[in-house]
Amino acid sequence: MAKVSFSKLGLKVNNEVVNIHFNDQVIEVKQYISVNDKLKLISEVINNTIDEHSFCNPVKVKVYLALGILDYYTNINFTEKQKEDPVKLYDCFQNSKLLHQICNAIPEEEFNDLTEGTWDSINAIYTYNNSAMGIMDNLGKDYSNLNFDASAIQEKLGNAENVEFLKEVLAKLG
């Protein structure tokens, strides 16, 4: 089989933009973002929605994915003050139906790749955390924290004043 040179294929990244008109404003919607941008967007969604128990709240995922789409796919800019209340931003875009228009302006395959990539990543986190390796990693983290706490307790008990106080407490407890 003969090899074909990549440079002869003439492949280019889609830089097409679709315009949406809303309240006398022109909103540009990209038809494609790079895989690097998709990975950043997905990471931002997960980092903003995951709690201390590695649980991603599905409603938060919906909110932050929508805001990520607005940030990465459109020319809409937000001030830092506006970004402080993501739920309010989401509610404004959702209620006005502008979010729906923007999402519909993104090609279906592109939109599905992004949403599926987000949920697949979240499911991979759950799967790993519930696997034997994930459980062992968590136990190792818990053990290292416990070891640190035990060292601190040992250090405090090494102090003569603390030992006397502990003896007094134990004597009073009977």
GROMACS .gro file of C-alpha atoms in nm:
model
  174
    1MET     CA    1   0.000   0.000   0.000
    2ALA     CA    2   0.135   0.341  -0.097
    3LYS     CA    3   0.179   0.603   0.175
    4VAL     CA    4   0.002   0.939   0.144
    5SER     CA    5   0.171   1.248   0.274
    6PHE     CA    6  -0.022   1.432   0.544
    7SER     CA    7   0.062   1.768   0.386
    8LYS     CA    8  -0.110   1.661   0.063
    9LEU     CA    9  -0.440   1.597   0.241
   10GLY     CA   10  -0.507   1.969   0.284
   11LEU     CA   11  -0.665   1.924   0.626
   12LYS     CA   12  -0.751   2.234   0.828
   13VAL     CA   13  -0.918   2.304   1.160
   14ASN     CA   14  -1.270   2.442   1.128
   15ASN     CA   15  -1.257   2.810   1.230
   16GLU     CA   16  -1.611   2.882   1.110
   17VAL     CA   17  -1.829   3.108   1.322
   18VAL     CA   18  -2.209   3.138   1.315
   19ASN     CA   19  -2.371   3.467   1.415
   20ILE     CA   20  -2.675   3.489   1.640
   21HIS     CA   21  -2.864   3.813   1.682
   22PHE     CA   22  -3.001   3.882   2.029
   23ASN     CA   23  -3.122   4.218   2.165
   24ASP     CA   24  -2.946   4.408   1.885
   25GLN     CA   25  -2.617   4.229   1.960
   26VAL     CA   26  -2.424   3.994   1.735
   27ILE     CA   27  -2.306   3.687   1.920
   28GLU     CA   28  -2.044   3.479   1.746
   29VAL     CA   29  -2.062   3.104   1.806
   30LYS     CA   30  -1.762   2.892   1.712
   31GLN     CA   31  -1.843   2.572   1.529
   32TYR     CA   32  -1.544   2.388   1.671
   33ILE     CA   33  -1.295   2.429   1.953
   34SER     CA   34  -0.966   2.243   1.979
   35VAL     CA   35  -0.929   1.927   2.181
   36ASN     CA   36  -0.703   2.120   2.421
   37ASP     CA   37  -0.981   2.373   2.479
   38LYS     CA   38  -1.233   2.090   2.529
   39LEU     CA   39  -1.002   1.928   2.784
   40LYS     CA   40  -0.962   2.260   2.968
   41LEU     CA   41  -1.337   2.319   2.965
   42ILE     CA   42  -1.409   1.968   3.097
   43SER     CA   43  -1.145   2.008   3.369
   44GLU     CA   44  -1.297   2.340   3.475
   45VAL     CA   45  -1.643   2.184   3.492
   46ILE     CA   46  -1.519   1.894   3.706
   47ASN     CA   47  -1.308   2.116   3.933
   48ASN     CA   48  -1.603   2.350   3.993
   49THR     CA   49  -1.853   2.072   4.061
   50ILE     CA   50  -1.665   1.804   4.253
   51ASP     CA   51  -1.694   1.804   4.631
   52GLU     CA   52  -1.465   1.665   4.902
   53HIS     CA   53  -1.620   1.319   4.852
   54SER     CA   54  -1.541   1.314   4.476
   55PHE     CA   55  -1.908   1.363   4.394
   56CYS     CA   56  -2.003   1.584   4.099
   57ASN     CA   57  -2.344   1.739   4.155
   58PRO     CA   58  -2.534   1.691   3.824
   59VAL     CA   59  -2.707   2.031   3.850
   60LYS     CA   60  -2.373   2.204   3.905
   61VAL     CA   61  -2.232   2.012   3.608
   62LYS     CA   62  -2.516   2.145   3.391
   63VAL     CA   63  -2.456   2.503   3.512
   64TYR     CA   64  -2.077   2.501   3.472
   65LEU     CA   65  -2.089   2.318   3.139
   66ALA     CA   66  -2.328   2.584   3.006
   67LEU     CA   67  -2.104   2.864   3.135
   68GLY     CA   68  -1.803   2.690   2.983
   69ILE     CA   69  -1.981   2.674   2.648
   70LEU     CA   70  -2.052   3.047   2.672
   71ASP     CA   71  -1.688   3.115   2.758
   72TYR     CA   72  -1.519   2.888   2.503
   73TYR     CA   73  -1.762   2.898   2.211
   74THR     CA   74  -1.886   3.260   2.209
   75ASN     CA   75  -1.757   3.616   2.209
   76ILE     CA   76  -1.954   3.698   2.525
   77ASN     CA   77  -1.738   3.849   2.799
   78PHE     CA   78  -1.808   3.854   3.171
   79THR     CA   79  -1.666   4.078   3.442
   80GLU     CA   80  -1.507   3.922   3.747
   81LYS     CA   81  -1.803   4.050   3.952
   82GLN     CA   82  -2.050   3.872   3.720
   83LYS     CA   83  -1.846   3.549   3.744
   84GLU     CA   84  -1.887   3.555   4.124
   85ASP     CA   85  -2.247   3.435   4.087
   86PRO     CA   86  -2.245   3.155   3.827
   87VAL     CA   87  -2.598   3.042   3.915
   88LYS     CA   88  -2.736   3.388   3.841
   89LEU     CA   89  -2.552   3.397   3.508
   90TYR     CA   90  -2.687   3.056   3.418
   91ASP     CA   91  -3.042   3.154   3.516
   92CYS     CA   92  -3.026   3.469   3.300
   93PHE     CA   93  -2.908   3.277   2.992
   94GLN     CA   94  -3.146   2.987   3.049
   95ASN     CA   95  -3.451   3.204   3.116
   96SER     CA   96  -3.389   3.428   2.815
   97LYS     CA   97  -3.360   3.121   2.587
   98LEU     CA   98  -3.025   3.257   2.465
   99LEU     CA   99  -2.842   2.953   2.603
  100HIS     CA  100  -3.070   2.730   2.396
  101GLN     CA  101  -3.000   2.935   2.082
  102ILE     CA  102  -2.624   2.920   2.138
  103CYS     CA  103  -2.624   2.545   2.202
  104ASN     CA  104  -2.835   2.491   1.888
  105ALA     CA  105  -2.586   2.697   1.686
  106ILE     CA  106  -2.307   2.451   1.775
  107PRO     CA  107  -2.300   2.148   1.542
  108GLU     CA  108  -2.470   1.848   1.702
  109GLU     CA  109  -2.163   1.624   1.681
  110GLU     CA  110  -1.944   1.892   1.843
  111PHE     CA  111  -2.197   1.953   2.121
  112ASN     CA  112  -2.240   1.579   2.185
  113ASP     CA  113  -1.863   1.521   2.193
  114LEU     CA  114  -1.830   1.788   2.461
  115THR     CA  115  -2.119   1.674   2.680
  116GLU     CA  116  -2.033   1.304   2.645
  117GLY     CA  117  -1.666   1.381   2.716
  118THR     CA  118  -1.768   1.563   3.033
  119TRP     CA  119  -1.991   1.282   3.162
  120ASP     CA  120  -1.745   1.013   3.053
  121SER     CA  121  -1.472   1.190   3.254
  122ILE     CA  122  -1.695   1.215   3.560
  123ASN     CA  123  -1.789   0.846   3.531
  124ALA     CA  124  -1.419   0.756   3.496
  125ILE     CA  125  -1.350   0.940   3.824
  126TYR     CA  126  -1.630   0.746   3.998
  127THR     CA  127  -1.512   0.418   3.850
  128TYR     CA  128  -1.153   0.479   3.960
  129ASN     CA  129  -1.250   0.595   4.310
  130ASN     CA  130  -1.459   0.281   4.358
  131SER     CA  131  -1.195   0.045   4.215
  132ALA     CA  132  -0.951  -0.146   4.432
  133MET     CA  133  -0.671   0.089   4.327
  134GLY     CA  134  -0.877   0.401   4.406
  135ILE     CA  135  -0.979   0.265   4.744
  136MET     CA  136  -0.617   0.183   4.825
  137ASP     CA  137  -0.509   0.533   4.719
  138ASN     CA  138  -0.772   0.685   4.949
  139LEU     CA  139  -0.666   0.456   5.235
  140GLY     CA  140  -0.306   0.561   5.177
  141LYS     CA  141  -0.404   0.927   5.199
  142ASP     CA  142  -0.607   0.861   5.513
  143TYR     CA  143  -0.317   0.667   5.666
  144SER     CA  144  -0.066   0.944   5.593
  145ASN     CA  145  -0.302   1.195   5.758
  146LEU     CA  146  -0.344   0.961   6.054
  147ASN     CA  147   0.032   0.918   6.081
  148PHE     CA  148   0.074   1.296   6.087
  149ASP     CA  149  -0.192   1.326   6.358
  150ALA     CA  150  -0.029   1.049   6.564
  151SER     CA  151   0.306   1.229   6.542
  152ALA     CA  152   0.145   1.551   6.662
  153ILE     CA  153  -0.022   1.368   6.952
  154GLN     CA  154   0.307   1.201   7.046
  155GLU     CA  155   0.481   1.539   7.038
  156LYS     CA  156   0.215   1.693   7.264
  157LEU     CA  157   0.231   1.401   7.507
  158GLY     CA  158   0.609   1.440   7.523
  159ASN     CA  159   0.557   1.781   7.684
  160ALA     CA  160   0.570   1.745   8.067
  161GLU     CA  161   0.295   2.004   8.125
  162ASN     CA  162   0.057   1.819   7.895
  163VAL     CA  163   0.130   1.485   8.065
  164GLU     CA  164   0.053   1.634   8.408
  165PHE     CA  165  -0.270   1.785   8.275
  166LEU     CA  166  -0.370   1.451   8.122
  167LYS     CA  167  -0.302   1.272   8.457
  168GLU     CA  168  -0.524   1.525   8.636
  169VAL     CA  169  -0.805   1.475   8.385
  170LEU     CA  170  -0.781   1.096   8.410
  171ALA     CA  171  -0.780   1.112   8.792
  172LYS     CA  172  -1.094   1.327   8.791
  173LEU     CA  173  -1.265   1.090   8.547
  174GLY     CA  174  -1.199   0.807   8.792
   0.00000   0.00000   0.00000
